[in-house]
Short mmCIF file of C-alpha atoms in Angstrom, two decimals:
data_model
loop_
_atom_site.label_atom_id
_atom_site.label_comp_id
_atom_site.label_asym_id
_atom_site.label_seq_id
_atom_site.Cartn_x
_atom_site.Cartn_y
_atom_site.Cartn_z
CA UNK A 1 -1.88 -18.13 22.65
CA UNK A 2 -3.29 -14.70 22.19
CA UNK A 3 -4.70 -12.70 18.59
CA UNK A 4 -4.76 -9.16 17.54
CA UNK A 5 -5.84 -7.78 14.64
CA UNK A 6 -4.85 -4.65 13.64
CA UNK A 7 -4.93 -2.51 10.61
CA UNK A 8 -2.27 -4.24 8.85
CA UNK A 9 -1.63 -7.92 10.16
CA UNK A 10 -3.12 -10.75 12.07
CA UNK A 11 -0.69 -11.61 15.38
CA UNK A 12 -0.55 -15.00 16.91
CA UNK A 13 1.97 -15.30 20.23
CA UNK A 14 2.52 -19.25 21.84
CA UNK A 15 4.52 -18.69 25.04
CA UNK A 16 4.65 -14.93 24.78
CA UNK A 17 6.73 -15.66 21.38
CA UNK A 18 4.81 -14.15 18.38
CA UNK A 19 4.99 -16.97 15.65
CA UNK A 20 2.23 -15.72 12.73
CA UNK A 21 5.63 -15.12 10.38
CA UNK A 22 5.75 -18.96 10.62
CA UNK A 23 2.61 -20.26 9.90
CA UNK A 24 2.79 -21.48 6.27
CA UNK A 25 1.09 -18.87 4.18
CA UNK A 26 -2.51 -17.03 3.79
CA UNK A 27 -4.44 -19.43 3.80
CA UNK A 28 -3.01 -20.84 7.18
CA UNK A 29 -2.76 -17.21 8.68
CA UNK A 30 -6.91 -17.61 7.75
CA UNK A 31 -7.62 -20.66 9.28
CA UNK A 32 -6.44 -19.58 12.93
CA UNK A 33 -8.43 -16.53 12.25
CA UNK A 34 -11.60 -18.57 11.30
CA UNK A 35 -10.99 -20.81 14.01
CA UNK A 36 -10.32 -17.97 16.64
CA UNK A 37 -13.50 -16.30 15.83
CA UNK A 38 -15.48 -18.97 16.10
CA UNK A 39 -16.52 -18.17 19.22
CA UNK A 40 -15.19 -21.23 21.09
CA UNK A 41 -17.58 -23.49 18.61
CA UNK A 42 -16.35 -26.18 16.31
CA UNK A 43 -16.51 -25.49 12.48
CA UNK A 44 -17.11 -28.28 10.06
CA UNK A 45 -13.89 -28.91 7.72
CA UNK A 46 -15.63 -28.69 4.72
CA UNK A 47 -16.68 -24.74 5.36
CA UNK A 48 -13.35 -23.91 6.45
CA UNK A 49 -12.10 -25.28 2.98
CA UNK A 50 -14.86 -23.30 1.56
CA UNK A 51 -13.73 -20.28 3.34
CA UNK A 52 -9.83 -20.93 2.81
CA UNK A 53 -9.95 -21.13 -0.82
CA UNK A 54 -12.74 -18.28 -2.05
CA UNK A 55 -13.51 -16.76 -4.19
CA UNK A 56 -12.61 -19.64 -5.97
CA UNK A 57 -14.08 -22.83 -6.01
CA UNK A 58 -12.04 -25.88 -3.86
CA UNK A 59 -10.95 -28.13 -6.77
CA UNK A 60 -9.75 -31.80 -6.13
CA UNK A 61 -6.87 -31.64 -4.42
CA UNK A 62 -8.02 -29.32 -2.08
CA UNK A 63 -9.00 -31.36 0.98
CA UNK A 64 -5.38 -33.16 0.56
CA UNK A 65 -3.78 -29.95 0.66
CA UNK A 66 -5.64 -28.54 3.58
CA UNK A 67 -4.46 -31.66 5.67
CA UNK A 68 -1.33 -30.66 4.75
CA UNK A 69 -1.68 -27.28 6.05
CA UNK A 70 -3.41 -28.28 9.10
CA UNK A 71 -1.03 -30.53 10.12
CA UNK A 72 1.70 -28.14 9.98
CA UNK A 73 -0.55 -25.69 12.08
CA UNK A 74 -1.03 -27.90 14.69
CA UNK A 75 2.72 -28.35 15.29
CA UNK A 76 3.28 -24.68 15.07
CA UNK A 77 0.50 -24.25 17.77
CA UNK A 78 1.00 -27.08 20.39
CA UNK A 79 -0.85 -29.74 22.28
CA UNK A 80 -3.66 -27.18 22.82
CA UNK A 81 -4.59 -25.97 20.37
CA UNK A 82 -6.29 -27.49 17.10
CA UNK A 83 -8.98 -30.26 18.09
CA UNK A 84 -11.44 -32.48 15.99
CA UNK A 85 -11.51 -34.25 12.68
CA UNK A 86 -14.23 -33.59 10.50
CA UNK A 87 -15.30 -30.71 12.82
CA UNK A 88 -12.31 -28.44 14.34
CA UNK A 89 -12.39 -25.91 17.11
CA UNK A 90 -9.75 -24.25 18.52
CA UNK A 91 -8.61 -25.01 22.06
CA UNK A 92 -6.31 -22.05 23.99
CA UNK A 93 -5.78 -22.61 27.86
CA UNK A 94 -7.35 -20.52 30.20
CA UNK A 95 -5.20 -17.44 30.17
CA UNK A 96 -5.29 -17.00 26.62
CA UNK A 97 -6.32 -13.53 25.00
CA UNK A 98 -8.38 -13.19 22.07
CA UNK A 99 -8.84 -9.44 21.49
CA UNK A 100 -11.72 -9.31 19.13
CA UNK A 101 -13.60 -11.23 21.35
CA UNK A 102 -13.03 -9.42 24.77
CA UNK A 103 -13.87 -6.61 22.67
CA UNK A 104 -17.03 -8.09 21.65
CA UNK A 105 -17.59 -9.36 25.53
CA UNK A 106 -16.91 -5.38 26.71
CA UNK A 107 -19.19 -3.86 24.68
CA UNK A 108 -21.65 -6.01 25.61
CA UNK A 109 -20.86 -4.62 29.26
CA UNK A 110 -21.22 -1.35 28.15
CA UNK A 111 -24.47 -1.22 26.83
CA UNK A 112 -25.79 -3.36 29.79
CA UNK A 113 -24.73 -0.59 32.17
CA UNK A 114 -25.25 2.33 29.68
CA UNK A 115 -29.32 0.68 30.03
CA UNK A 116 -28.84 0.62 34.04
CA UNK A 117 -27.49 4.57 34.18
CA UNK A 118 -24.48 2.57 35.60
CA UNK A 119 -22.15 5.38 33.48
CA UNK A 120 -18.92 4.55 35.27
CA UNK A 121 -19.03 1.09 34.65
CA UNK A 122 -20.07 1.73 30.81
CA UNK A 123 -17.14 4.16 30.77
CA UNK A 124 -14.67 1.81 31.43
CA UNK A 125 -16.13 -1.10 29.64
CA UNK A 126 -16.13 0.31 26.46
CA UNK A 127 -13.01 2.26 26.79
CA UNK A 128 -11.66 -1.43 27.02
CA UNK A 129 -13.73 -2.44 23.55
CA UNK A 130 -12.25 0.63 21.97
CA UNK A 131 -8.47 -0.07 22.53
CA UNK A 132 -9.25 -3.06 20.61
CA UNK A 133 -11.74 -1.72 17.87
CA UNK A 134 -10.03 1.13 16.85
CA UNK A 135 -7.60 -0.62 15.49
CA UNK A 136 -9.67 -2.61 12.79
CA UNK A 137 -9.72 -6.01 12.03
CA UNK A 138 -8.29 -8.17 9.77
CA UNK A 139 -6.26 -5.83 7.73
CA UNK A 140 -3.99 -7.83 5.67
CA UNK A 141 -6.66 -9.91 4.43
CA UNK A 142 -8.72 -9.52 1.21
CA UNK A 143 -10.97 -12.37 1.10
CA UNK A 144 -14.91 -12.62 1.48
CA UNK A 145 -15.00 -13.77 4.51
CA UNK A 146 -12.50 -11.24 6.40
CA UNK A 147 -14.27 -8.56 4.73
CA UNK A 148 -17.79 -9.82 6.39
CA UNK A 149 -15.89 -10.07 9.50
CA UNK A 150 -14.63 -6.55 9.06
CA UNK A 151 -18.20 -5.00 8.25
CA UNK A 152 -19.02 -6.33 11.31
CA UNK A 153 -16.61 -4.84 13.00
CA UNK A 154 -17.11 -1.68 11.75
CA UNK A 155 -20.01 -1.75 13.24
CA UNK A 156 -19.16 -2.58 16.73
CA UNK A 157 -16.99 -0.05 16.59
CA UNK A 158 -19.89 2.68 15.81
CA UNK A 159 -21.42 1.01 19.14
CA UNK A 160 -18.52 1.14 21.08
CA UNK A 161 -18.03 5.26 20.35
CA UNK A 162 -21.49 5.78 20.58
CA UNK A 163 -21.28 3.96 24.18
CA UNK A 164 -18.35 6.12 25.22
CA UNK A 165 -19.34 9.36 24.31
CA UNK A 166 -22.64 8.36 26.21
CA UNK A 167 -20.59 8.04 29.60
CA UNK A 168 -18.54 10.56 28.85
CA UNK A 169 -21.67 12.87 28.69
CA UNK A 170 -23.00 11.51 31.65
CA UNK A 171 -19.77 11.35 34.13
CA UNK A 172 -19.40 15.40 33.76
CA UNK A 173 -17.21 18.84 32.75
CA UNK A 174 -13.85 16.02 33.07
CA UNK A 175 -15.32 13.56 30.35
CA UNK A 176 -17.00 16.11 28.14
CA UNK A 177 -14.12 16.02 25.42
CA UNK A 178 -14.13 12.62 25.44
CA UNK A 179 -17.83 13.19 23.98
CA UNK A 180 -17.36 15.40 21.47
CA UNK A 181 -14.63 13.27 20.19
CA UNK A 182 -16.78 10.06 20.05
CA UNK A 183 -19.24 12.12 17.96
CA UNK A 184 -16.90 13.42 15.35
CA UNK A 185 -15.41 10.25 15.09
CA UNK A 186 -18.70 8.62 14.90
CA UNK A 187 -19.74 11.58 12.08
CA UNK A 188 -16.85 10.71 10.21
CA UNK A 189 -17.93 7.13 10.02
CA UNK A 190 -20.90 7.53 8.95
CA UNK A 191 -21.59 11.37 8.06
CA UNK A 192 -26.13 10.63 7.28
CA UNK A 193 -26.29 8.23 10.67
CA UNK A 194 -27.75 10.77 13.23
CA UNK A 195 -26.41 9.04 16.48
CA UNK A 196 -23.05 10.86 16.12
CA UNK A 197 -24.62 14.37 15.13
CA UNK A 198 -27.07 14.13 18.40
CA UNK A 199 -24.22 13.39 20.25
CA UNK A 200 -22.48 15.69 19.15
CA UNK A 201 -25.13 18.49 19.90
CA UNK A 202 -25.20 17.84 23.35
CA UNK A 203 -21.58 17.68 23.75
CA UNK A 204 -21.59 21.32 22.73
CA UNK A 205 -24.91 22.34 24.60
CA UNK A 206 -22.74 20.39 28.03
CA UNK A 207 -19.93 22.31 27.07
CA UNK A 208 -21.76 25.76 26.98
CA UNK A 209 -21.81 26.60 23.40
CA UNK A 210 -25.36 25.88 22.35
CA UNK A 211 -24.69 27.77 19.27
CA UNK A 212 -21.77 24.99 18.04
CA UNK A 213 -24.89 22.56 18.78
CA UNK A 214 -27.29 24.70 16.83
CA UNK A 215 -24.82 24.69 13.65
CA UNK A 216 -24.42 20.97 13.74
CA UNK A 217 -28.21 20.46 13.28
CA UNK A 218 -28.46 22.71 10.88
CA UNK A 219 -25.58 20.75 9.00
CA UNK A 220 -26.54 17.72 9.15
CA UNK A 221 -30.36 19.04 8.05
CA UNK A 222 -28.70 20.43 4.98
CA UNK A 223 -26.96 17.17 4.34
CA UNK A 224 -30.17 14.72 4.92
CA UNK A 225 -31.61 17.21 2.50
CA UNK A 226 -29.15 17.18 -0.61
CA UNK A 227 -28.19 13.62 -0.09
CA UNK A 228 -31.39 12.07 0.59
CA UNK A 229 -34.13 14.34 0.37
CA UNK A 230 -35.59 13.86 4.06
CA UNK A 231 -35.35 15.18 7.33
CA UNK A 232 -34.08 14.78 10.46
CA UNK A 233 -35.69 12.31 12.68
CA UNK A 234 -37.92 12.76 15.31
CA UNK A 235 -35.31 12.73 17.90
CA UNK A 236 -33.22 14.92 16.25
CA UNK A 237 -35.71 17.89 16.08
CA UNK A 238 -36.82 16.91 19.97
CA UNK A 239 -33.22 17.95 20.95
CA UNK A 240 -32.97 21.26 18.46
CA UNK A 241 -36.21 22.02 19.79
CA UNK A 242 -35.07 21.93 23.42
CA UNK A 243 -31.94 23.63 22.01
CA UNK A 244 -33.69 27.10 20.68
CA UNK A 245 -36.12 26.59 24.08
#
């Protein structure tokens, strides 16, 4: 079995034959998610009712009808793949795919060799988290607990471009776009964080335009200023400083 999560809808695939249209409604389209990102760890059945019912409370009949609903899971997904009673934990056999997590498992790879100078190997490592972050998570869910999941992500994916445009910086003239889109993209995320605006800057100053990199400082000193009333951190005025030098 293998999961992506896009934008709009959560896809499950037994045999190479995509079956999340079958699975009997929401709340069991949420429990393989739960389950999936578990990270390979059982989860007790009473959170997962919890989870599969909020933001309401679970009334009586609740742990009836989630035995229901498991049970018709389980058939849907085989012999391998929901185990346990009071605890459950998803079982997939060795050449299953779980995107989010070899996302997860790539950026991890990427900042290891971003911290080594290993740029290459960062380059390609989070290119591979990327394909996969890009695309959101969780989309066609509104709950609590997807919309943790997808603040989380959200973040990772900040990491992810902020990894990429790193290697990209570092692998030469060939790459350099690939910078200065990581930065705009990261700017656009998150227009007062001052990773993307650094990155950015140098993207410019690499390409030859040191006055694109001046102007970016100067906008995003302008915007710390009217939004928040401070200034840009030390880091930031390091790198304008060894701009104007």
């Amino acid at each position: 079995m293998d999961s992506t999560w896009g934008r709009f809808a959560l896809a499950v695939a037994v045999a190479g034959e995509n079956v999340e249209h079958l699975l009997p409604g929401r709340r069991a389209r949420l429990l393989v998610a739960v389950l999936a990102l578990s990270n390979h760890c059982a989860v007790e059945r009473s959170t997962l009712i919890d989870v599969l019912w909020r933001p309401a409370l679970p009334g009586e009949g609740a742990s009836g009808t989630f035995s229901a609903l498991l049970s018709k899971v389980r058939t849907l997904l085989g012999p391998g793949g929901i185990h346990g009673r009071h605890c459950l934990q998803l079982v997939l056999p060795p050449s299953s795919i779980i995107d989010a997590v070899v996302a997860q498992r790539a950026l991890h790879a990427a900042e290891s060799a971003t911290a080594r100078g290993d740029w290459a190997r960062a380059w390609t490592e989070a290119l591979s988290a990327l394909f996969v972050t890009q695309r959101g998570l969780l989309g066609d869910f509104d709950d609590p607990w997807s919309e943790e999941r997808r603040a989380e992500a959200a973040h990772q994916h900040r990491r992810v471009l902020a990894c990429y445009g790193e290697a990209c910086l570092h692998l030469g003239p060939g790459e350099r776009a690939g910078a200065e889109r990581s930065a705009r993209a990261l700017i656009g995320l998150d227009p007062l964080a001052e990773t993307g605006h650094r990155l950015l800057m140098r993207a410019h100053a690499a390409q030859g335009d040191r006055a694109a990199a001046l102007a970016v400082y100067e906008q995003l000193r302008r915007t710390l200023r009217d939004q928040l009333g401070a200034e840009p951190s030390p880091a930031t005025r390091e790198l304008h400083a060894e701009l104007l030098g």
